[in-house]
Coordinates of C-alpha atoms in Angstrom, one line a residue:
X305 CA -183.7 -7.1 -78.6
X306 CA -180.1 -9.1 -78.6
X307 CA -180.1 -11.5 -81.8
X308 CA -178.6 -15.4 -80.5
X309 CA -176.9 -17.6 -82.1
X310 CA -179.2 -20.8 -84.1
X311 CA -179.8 -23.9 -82.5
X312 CA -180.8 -27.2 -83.7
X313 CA -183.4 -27.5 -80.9
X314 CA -184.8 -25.4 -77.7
X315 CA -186.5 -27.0 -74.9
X316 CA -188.4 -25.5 -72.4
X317 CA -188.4 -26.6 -68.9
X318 CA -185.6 -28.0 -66.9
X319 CA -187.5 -30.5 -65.5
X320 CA -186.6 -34.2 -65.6
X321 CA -188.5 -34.7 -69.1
X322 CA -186.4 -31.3 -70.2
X323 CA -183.3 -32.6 -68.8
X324 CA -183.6 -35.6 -70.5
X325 CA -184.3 -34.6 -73.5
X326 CA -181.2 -32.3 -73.7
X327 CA -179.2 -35.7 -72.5
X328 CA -180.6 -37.5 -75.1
X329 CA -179.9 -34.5 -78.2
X330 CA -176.3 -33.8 -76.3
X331 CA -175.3 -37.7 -76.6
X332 CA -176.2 -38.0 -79.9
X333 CA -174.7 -34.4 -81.0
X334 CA -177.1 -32.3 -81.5
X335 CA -177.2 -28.8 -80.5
X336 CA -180.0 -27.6 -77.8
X337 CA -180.5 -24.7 -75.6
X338 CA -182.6 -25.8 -72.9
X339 CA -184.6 -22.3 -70.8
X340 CA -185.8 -22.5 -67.3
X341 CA -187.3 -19.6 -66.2
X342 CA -186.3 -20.6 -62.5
X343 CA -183.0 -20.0 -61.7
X344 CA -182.1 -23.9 -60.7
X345 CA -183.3 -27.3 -60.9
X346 CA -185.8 -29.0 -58.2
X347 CA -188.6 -26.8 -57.5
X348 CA -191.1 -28.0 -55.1
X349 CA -190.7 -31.6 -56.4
X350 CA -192.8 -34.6 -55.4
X351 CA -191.6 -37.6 -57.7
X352 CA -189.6 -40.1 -55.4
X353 CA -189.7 -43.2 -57.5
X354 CA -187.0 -43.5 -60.1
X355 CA -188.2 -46.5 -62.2
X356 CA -187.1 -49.6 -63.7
X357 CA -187.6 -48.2 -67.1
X358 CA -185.9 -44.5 -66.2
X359 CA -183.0 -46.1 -64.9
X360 CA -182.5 -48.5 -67.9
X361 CA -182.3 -45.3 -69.9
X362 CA -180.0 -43.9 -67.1
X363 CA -177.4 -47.1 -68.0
X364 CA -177.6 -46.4 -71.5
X365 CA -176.9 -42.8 -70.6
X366 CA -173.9 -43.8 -68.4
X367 CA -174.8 -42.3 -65.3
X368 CA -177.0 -45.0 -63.8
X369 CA -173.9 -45.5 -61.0
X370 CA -174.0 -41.5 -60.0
X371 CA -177.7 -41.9 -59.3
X372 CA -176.9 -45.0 -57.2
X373 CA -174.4 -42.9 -55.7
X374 CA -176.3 -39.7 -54.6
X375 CA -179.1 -41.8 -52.6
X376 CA -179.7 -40.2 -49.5
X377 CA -181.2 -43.4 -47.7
X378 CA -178.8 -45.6 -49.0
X379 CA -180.2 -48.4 -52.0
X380 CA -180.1 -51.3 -49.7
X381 CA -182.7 -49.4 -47.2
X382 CA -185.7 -51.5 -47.7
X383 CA -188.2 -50.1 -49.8
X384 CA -191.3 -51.4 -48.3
X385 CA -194.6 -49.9 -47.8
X386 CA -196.9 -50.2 -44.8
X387 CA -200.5 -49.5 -44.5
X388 CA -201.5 -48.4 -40.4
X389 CA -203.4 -46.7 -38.4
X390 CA -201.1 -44.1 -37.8
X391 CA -197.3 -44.3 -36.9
X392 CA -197.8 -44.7 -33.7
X393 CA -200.5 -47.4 -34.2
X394 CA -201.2 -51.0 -35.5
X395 CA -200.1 -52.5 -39.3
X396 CA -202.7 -53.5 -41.3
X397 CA -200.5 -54.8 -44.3
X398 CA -197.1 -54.0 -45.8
X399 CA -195.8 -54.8 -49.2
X400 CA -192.0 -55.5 -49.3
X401 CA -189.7 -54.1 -52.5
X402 CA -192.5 -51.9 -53.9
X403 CA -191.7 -50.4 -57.3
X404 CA -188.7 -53.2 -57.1
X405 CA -186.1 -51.0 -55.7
X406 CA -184.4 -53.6 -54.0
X407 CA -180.7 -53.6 -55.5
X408 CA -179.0 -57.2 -57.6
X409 CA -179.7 -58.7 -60.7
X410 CA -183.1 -59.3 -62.2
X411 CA -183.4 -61.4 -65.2
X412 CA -185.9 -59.1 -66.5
X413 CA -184.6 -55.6 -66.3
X414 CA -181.0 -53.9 -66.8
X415 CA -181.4 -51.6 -63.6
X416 CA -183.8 -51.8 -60.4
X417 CA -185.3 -49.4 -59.2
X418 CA -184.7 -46.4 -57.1
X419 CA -186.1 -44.6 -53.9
X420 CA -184.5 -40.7 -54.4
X421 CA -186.4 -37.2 -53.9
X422 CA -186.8 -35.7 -57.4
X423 CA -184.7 -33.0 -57.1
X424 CA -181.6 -35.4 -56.3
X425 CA -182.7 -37.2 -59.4
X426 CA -182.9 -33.7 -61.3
X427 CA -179.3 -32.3 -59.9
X428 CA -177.6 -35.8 -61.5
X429 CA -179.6 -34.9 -65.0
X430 CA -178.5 -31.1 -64.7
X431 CA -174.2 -32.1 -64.3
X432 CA -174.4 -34.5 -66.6
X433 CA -176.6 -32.4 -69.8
X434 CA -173.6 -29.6 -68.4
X435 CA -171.2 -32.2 -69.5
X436 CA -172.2 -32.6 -72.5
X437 CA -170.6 -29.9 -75.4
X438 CA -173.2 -29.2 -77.4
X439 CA -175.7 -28.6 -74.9
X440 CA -176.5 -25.3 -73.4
X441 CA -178.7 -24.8 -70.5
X442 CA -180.2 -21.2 -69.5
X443 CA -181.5 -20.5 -65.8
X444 CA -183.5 -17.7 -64.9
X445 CA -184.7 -17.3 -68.6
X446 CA -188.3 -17.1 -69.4
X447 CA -190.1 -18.4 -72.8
X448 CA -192.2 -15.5 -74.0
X449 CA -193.3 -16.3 -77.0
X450 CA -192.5 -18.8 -80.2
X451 CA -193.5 -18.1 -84.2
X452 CA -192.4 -21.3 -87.0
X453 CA -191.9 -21.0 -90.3
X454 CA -190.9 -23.7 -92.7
X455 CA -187.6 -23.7 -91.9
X456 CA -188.1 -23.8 -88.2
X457 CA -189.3 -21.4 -85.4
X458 CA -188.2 -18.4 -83.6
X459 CA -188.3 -18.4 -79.9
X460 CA -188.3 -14.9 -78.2
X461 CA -187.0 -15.2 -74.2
X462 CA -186.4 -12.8 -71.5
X463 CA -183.8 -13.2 -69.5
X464 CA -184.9 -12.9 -65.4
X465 CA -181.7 -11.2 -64.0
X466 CA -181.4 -7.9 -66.2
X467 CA -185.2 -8.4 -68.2
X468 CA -183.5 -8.1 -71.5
X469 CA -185.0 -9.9 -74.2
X470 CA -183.3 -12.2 -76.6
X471 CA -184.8 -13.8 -79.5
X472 CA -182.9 -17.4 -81.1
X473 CA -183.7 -19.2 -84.3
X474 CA -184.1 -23.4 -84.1
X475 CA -185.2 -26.0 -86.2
X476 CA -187.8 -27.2 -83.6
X477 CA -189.0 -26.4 -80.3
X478 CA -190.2 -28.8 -77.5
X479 CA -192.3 -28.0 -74.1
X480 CA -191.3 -30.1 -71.5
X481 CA -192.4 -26.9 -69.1
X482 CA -195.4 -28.5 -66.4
X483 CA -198.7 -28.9 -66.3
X484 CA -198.7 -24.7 -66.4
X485 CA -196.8 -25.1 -70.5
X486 CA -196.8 -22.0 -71.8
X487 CA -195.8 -23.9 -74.9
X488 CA -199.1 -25.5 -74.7
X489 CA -201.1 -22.3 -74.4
X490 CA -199.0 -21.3 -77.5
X491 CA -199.8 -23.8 -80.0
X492 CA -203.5 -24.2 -79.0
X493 CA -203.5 -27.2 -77.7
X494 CA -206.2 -27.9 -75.0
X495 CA -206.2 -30.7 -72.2
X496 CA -209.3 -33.2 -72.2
X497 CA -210.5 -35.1 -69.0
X498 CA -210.9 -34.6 -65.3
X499 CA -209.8 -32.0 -63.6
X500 CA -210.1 -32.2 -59.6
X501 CA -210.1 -35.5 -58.4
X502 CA -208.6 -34.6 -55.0
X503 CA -207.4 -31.8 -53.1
X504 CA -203.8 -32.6 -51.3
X505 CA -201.3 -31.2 -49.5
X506 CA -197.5 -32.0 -49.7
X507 CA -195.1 -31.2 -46.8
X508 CA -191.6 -31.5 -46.2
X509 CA -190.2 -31.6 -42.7
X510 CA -187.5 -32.4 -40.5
X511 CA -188.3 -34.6 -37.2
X512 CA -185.1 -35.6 -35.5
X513 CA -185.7 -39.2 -33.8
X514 CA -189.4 -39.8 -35.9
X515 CA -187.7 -43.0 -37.4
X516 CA -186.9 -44.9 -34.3
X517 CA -190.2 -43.2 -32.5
X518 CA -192.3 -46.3 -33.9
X519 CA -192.4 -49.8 -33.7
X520 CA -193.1 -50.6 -37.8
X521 CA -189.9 -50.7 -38.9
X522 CA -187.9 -48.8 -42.1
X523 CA -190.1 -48.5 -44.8
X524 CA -190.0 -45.5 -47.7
X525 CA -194.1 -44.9 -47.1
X526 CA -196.4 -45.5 -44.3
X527 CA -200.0 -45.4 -45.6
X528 CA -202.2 -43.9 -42.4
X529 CA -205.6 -45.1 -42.3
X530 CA -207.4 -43.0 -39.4
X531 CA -210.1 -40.4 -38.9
X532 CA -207.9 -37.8 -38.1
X533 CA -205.7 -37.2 -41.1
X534 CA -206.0 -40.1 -43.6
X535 CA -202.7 -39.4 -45.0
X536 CA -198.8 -40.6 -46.3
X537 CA -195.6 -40.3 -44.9
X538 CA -191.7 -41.6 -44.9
X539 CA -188.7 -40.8 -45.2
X540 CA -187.3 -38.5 -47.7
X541 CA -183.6 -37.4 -47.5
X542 CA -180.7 -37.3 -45.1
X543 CA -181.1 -35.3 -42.2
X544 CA -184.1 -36.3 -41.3
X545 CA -186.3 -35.0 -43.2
X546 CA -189.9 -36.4 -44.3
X547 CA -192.9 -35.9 -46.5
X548 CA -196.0 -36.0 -45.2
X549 CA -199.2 -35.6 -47.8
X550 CA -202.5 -35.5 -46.6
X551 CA -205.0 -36.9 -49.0
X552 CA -208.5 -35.6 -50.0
X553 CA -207.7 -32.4 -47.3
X554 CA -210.6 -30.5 -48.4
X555 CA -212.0 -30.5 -44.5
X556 CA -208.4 -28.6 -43.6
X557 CA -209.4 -25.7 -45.1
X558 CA -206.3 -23.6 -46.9
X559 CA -202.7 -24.9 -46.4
X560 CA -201.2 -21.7 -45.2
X561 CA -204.3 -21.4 -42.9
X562 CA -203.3 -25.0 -41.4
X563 CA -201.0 -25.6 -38.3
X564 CA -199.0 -28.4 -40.3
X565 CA -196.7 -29.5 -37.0
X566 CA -200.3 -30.2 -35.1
X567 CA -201.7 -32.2 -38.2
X568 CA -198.5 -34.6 -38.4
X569 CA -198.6 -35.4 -34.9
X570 CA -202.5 -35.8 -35.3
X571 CA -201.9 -37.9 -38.1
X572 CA -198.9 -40.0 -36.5
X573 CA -200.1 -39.6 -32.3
X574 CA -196.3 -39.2 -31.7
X575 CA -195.6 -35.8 -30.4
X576 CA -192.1 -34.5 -31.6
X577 CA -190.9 -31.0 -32.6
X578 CA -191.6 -31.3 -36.1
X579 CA -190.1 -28.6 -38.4
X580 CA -191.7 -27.7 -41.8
X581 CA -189.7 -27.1 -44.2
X582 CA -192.0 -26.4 -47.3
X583 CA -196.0 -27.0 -48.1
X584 CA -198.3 -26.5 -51.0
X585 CA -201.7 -27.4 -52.0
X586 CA -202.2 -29.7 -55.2
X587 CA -205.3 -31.4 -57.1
X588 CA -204.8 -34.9 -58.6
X589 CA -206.6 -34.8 -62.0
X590 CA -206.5 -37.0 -65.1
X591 CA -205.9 -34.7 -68.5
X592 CA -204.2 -35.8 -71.4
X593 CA -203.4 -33.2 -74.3
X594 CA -205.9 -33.2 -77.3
X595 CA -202.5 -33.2 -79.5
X596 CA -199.1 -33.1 -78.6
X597 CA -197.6 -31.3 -82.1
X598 CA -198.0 -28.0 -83.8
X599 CA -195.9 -28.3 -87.2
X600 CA -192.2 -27.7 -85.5
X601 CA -193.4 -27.7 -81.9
X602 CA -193.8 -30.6 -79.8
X603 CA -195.3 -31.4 -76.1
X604 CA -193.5 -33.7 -73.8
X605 CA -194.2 -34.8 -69.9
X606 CA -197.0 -32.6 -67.5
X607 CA -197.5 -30.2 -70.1
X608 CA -199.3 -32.9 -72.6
X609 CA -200.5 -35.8 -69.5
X610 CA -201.5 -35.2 -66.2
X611 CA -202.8 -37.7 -63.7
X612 CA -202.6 -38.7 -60.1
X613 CA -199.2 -39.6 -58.3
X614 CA -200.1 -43.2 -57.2
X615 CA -198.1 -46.2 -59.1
X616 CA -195.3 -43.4 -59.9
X617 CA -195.9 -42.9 -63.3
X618 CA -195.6 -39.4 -63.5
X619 CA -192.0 -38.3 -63.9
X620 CA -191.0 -41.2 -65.4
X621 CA -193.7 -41.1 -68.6
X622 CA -191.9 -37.4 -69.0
X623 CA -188.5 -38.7 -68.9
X624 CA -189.7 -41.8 -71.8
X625 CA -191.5 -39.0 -73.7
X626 CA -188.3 -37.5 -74.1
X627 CA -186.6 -40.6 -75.4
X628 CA -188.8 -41.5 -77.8
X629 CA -189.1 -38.0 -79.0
X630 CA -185.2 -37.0 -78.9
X631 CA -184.0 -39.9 -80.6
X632 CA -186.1 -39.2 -83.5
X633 CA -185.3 -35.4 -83.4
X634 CA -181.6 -36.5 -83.7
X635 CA -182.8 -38.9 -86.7
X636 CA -184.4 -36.2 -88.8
X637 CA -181.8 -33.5 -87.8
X638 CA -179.0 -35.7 -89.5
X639 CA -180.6 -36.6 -92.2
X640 CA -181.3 -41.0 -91.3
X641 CA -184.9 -40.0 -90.2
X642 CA -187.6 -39.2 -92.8
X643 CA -191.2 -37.4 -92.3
X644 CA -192.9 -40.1 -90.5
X645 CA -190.6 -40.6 -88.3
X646 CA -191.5 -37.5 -86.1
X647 CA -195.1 -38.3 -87.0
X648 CA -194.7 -41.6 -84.6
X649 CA -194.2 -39.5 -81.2
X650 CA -197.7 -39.1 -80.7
X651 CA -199.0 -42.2 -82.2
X652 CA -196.9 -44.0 -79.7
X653 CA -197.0 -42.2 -76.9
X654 CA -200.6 -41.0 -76.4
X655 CA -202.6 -44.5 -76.5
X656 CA -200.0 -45.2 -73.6
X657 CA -200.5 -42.2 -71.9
X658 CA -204.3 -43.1 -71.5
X659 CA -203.5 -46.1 -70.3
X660 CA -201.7 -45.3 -67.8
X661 CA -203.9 -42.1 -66.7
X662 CA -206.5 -45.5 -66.2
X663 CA -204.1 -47.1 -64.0
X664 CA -203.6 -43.8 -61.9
X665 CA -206.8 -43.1 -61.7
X666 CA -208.0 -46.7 -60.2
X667 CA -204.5 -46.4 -58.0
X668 CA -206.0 -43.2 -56.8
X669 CA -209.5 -44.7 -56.2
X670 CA -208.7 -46.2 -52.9
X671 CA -206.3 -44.7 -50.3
X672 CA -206.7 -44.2 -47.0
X673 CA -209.1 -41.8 -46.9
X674 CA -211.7 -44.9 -48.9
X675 CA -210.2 -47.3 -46.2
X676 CA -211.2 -46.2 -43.4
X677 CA -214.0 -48.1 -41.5
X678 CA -215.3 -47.6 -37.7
X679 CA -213.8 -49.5 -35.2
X680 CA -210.3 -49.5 -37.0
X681 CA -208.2 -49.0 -34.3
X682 CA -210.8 -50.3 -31.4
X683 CA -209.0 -52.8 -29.4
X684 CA -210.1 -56.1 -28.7
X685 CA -211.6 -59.1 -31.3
X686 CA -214.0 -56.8 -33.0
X687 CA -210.9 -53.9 -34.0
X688 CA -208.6 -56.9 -35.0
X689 CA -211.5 -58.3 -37.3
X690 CA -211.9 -55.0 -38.9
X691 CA -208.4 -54.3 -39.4
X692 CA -208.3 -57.9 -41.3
X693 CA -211.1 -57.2 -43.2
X694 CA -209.3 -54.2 -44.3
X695 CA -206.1 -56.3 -44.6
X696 CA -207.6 -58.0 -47.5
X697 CA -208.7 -55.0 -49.5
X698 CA -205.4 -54.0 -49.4
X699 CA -204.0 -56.8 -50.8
X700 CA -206.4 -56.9 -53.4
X701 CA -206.7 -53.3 -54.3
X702 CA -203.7 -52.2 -53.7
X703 CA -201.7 -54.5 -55.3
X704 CA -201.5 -53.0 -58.7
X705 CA -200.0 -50.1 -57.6
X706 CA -196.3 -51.5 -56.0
X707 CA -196.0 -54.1 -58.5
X708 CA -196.2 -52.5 -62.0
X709 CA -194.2 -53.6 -64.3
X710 CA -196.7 -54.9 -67.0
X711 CA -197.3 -51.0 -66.7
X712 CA -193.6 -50.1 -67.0
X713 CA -192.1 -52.7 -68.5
X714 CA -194.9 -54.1 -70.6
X715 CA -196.1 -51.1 -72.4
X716 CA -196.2 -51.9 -76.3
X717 CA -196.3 -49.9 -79.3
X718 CA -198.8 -51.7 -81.1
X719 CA -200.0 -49.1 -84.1
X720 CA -196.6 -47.4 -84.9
X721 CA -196.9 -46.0 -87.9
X722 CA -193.0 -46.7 -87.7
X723 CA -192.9 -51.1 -86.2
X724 CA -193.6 -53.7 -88.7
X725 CA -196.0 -55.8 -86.5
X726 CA -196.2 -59.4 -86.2
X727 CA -199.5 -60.7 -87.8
X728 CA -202.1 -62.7 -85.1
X729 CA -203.9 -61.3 -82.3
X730 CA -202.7 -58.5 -80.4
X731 CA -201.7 -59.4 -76.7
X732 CA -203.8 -58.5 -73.7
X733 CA -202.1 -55.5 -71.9
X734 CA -201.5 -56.9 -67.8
X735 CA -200.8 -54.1 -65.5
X736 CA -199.0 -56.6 -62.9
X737 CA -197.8 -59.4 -64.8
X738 CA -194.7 -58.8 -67.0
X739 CA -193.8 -61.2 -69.7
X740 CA -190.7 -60.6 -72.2
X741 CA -191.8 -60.4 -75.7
X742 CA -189.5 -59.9 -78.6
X743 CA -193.2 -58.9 -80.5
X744 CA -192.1 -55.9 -82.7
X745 CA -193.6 -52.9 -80.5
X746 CA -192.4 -54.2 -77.2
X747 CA -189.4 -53.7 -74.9
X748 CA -186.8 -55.7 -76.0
X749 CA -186.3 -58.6 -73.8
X750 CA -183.5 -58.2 -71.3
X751 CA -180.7 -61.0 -70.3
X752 CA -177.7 -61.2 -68.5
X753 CA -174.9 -62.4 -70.7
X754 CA -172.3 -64.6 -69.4
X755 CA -169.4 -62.1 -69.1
X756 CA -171.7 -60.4 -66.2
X757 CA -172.6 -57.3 -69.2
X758 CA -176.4 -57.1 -69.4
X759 CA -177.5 -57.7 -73.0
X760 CA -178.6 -53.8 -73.4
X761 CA -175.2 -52.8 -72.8
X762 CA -173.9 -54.1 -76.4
X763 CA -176.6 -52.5 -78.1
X764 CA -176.0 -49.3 -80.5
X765 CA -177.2 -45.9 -79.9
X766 CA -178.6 -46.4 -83.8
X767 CA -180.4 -49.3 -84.7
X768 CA -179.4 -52.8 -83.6
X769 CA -179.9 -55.9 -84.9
X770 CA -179.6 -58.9 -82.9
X771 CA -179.1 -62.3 -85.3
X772 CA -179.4 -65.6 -84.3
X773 CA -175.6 -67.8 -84.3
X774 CA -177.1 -69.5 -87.6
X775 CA -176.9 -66.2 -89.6
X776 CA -173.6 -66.4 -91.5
X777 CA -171.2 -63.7 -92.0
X778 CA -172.2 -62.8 -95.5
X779 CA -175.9 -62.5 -95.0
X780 CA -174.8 -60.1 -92.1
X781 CA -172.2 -58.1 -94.5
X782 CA -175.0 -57.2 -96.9
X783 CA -177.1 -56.0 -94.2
X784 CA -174.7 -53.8 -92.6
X785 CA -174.3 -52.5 -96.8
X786 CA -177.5 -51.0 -96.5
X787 CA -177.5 -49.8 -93.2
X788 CA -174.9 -47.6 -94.6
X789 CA -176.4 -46.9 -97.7
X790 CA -179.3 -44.9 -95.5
X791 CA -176.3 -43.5 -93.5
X792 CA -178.2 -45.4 -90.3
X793 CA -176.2 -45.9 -87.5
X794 CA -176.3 -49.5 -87.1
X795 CA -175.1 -51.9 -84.6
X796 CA -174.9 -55.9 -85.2
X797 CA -174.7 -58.0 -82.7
X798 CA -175.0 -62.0 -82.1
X799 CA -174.9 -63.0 -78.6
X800 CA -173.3 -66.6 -77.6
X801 CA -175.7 -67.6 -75.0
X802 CA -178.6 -70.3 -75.3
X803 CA -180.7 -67.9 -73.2
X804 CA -181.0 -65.8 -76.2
X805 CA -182.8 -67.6 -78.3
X806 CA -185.8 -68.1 -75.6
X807 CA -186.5 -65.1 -75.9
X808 CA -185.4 -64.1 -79.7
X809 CA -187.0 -66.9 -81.4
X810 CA -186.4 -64.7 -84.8
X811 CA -183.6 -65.2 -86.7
X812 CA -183.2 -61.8 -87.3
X813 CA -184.1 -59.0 -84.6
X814 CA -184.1 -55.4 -85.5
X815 CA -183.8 -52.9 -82.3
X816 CA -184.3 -49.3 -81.9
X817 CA -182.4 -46.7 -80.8
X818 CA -185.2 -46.5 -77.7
X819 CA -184.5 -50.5 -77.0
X820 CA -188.0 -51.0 -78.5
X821 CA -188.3 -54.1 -81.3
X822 CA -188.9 -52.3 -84.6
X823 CA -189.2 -55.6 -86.1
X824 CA -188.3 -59.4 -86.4
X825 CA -188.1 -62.6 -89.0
X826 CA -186.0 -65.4 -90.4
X827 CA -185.1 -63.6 -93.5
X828 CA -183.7 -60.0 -94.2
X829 CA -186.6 -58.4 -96.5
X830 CA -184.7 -55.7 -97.8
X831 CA -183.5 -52.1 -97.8
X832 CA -187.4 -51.1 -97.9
X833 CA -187.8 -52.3 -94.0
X834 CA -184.9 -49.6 -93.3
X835 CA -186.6 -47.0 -94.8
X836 CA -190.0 -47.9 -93.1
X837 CA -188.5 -47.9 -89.5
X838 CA -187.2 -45.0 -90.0
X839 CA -189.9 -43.1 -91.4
X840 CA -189.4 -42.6 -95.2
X841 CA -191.6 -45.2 -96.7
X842 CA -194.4 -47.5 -95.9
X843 CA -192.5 -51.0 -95.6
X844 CA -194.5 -53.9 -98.1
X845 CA -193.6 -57.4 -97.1
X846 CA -192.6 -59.9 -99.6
X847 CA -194.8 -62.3 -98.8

């Protein structure tokens, strides 16, 4: 067996959550071998929504414009949804700028959102982490098995081209390999919920001409409602290719049994050559990890939550995970980050993770298969009454699912062992309705500054703290003193604009390295709030 070199950190899976992770570690300098026991990125992907949120982190990143860049459809190609009867048929309802991809400036986030198959999302991830110098990434090389000691762990591979074996030495370990982790299976942990919601397929195909074959105009997902195939479909890439994903397809029997160019022309009624590119079966289920930690090993995306596609949480939560986890990886490995720190991941991230399986889980409640009623596409006053009866459930139920951001936007950190929180009541959590709040816990408030910069854009990749124009130089000099007295890298900033203070009523604002408000007050308590945030003491307020 060959002996490797040490790293600071191995991650498994080359996913986006992996990928990420490695970005975030390779940024900040820290050494990672990422393994992939496939031999390249994008295998059988399904994520197509880039969010808000993942993009923010893509700006801070410095790669948000290659994403824009690489999108096959274009960002200005509307990203609407449509519920029909089929393709060919009648609209029941459409919702325009779902997931708020629509390009220009929102007050309320840095980046919108993006329409992009996950493996174009993946391929920008994979150059960049490449870029980076202190990041190593290993196709074709499968995670055997992992042992830790004190010190760290030791992570025996095989490598898939010759089957050698290879063992390397690392301070930690992280799984960000699927909802199949072997790192999961290794450390014991189990996953806890439902398993088996649905049965689905997912197809890729090409149909030359399918886009101007209909009279509903561009959208990036037509929702059909029928008795046929109750089922979704839209445009995908360049070339024209499509997805097409049949929901609740337990009546089709086995997807390689199934004559997939007949069912998307049953589904649609508009008969094409249609080409299939690539199928598979998969079962929506809501799971979440009954721990995400083992000492140095750590779970991050599908291998520690797993839940149904609808709202497009999915990929995006993995990527997030990683954030939150690799910032406080870097942290600990140089020396600003004490033992609670690493502690925090799962306290933060798992309360949100069941939330958000909720949300999935009532998005995935009602699709086509629940809207389908006799009569739907009958012509004549009594089809047109049931197609307006179902009109209204749409708008009511489905709602929640293409305008998220109190989900992705609004998610809060309430019971960090790691925020100082405000005292008072906690806040009602609104899947729909986003409101800023500087509350420590919560997203820090975004703005537009004057000189066209978004407010994100001058913080640190440290800690930032954000003071009002009535803090005077001095006050700000001794704060800055013992930001380098913990060897914290920290940022201050205090922005001109009256906007600013709307939503920073603190005089002092203190901002992690994640954009999240660690904490906020009118007066500076002290070197013991450093050592809180980051995780080496339990912060006591003066007062």
């Amino acid at each position: 067996m060959q002996q490797q070199a040490s790293f600071r950190v191995v991650i498994v899976g080359a996913g986006p959550a992996g990928l990420g992770l490695a970005i975030e570690l390779g940024v900040r300098g820290i050494p990672c071998l990422l393994i992939e026991r496939n031999d390249r990125v994008g295998y059988a992907p399904r994520a197509k929504t880039t969010n808000v949120r993942t993009r923010e982190h893509l700006r801070r990143w410095g790669i948000a414009d290659r994403l824009r860049a690489a999108s096959p459809l274009g960002v200005d190609y509307p990203s609407n949804v449509v519920f029909c009867t089929r393709l060919a048929g009648m609209e029941l309802a459409r919702h325009e700028n779902a997931m708020y991809c629509a390009p220009g400036r929102n007050p309320l986030y840095a980046e919108h959102a993006q329409w992009i198959p996950q493996y174009t999302l993946e391929e920008t991830l994979r150059a960049y982490a490449q870029s980076l110098p202190c990041v190593q990434i290993r196709f074709n090389c499968e995670l055997l098995d992992v042992s830790q000691h004190p010190a760290g762990v030791q992570v025996r591979m095989r490598d898939g081209a010759d089957g050698s074996e290879r063992q390397v030495q690392a301070d930690y370990l992280v799984g960000a390999d699927g909802a199949r982790s072997k790192v999961r299976e290794l450390i014991g942990a189990r996953m806890e919920g439902r398993y088996g919601l649905s049965r689905n397929f997912n197809i890729v195909f090409r149909a030359p001409g399918l886009d101007r074959a209909h009279g509903l105009g561009p959208a990036i997902m037509y929702w059909q409602v029928n008795r046929d195939v109750p089922s979704l479909i839209g445009p995908m890439d360049r070339g024209d290719t499509w997805f097409f994903m049949p929901t609740h397809a337990d009546g089709h029997g086995r997807i390689d049994d199934v004559d997939v160019a007949a069912l998307i022309g049953r589904a649609t009624g508009i008969d094409l050559p249609y080409e299939v590119l690539s199928r598979d079966e998969w079962v929506a289920s809501k799971l979440l990890a009954d721990r995400y930690r083992r000492g140095r090993i750590f779970l991050v995306g599908d291998a520690c939550h797993q839940h149904p596609p609808f709202g497009g949480y999915g990929m995006n939560m993995g990527i997030a995970d990683s954030v939150d986890l690799g910032w406080k990886l870097a942290a600990t490995l140089q020396g600003w980050g004490g033992p609670a720190l690493l502690d925090s991941y799962e306290a933060e991230r798992r309360p949100l993770h069941q939330w958000v399986l909720d949300e999935a889980e009532v998005n995935h409640a009602t699709l086509g298969n629940q809207l389908l009623a006799d009569g739907i596409e009958d012509a004549g006053p009594a089809g047109q009454r049931i197609r307006q009866e179902i009109r209204a459930r749409i708008e009511v139920e489905k709602m929640r699912e293409f305008a998220t951001l109190g989900v992705v936007l609004g998610y809060r950190y309430d019971d960090s062992p790691v925020i100082v929180g405000d005292a008072g009541p906690t806040p009602e959590r609104d899947f729909i309705n986003y409101v800023p709040s500087s509350r420590p816990g919560a997203r820090a408030p975004h703005l537009w500054l004057h000189d066209g910069s978004s407010l994100y854009d001058h913080f640190g990749f440290g800690f930032t703290l954000l003071a009002a124009q009535s803090v005077p130089p001095g006050e700000l000099e001794e704060i800055q003193g013992e930001a380098r007295a913990h060897r914290l890298p920290f940022t201050i900033i205090q922005p001109r604009e009256g906007a600013v203070a709307g939503h920073y009523p603190a005089r002092l604002t203190l901002i992690r390295p994640d954009q999240q408000v660690a904490w906020r007050g009118d007066g500076w308590p002290g070197a013991s709030l450093l050592a809180h945030v980051t995780g080496a003491t339990t912060f006591r307020s003066a007062t």
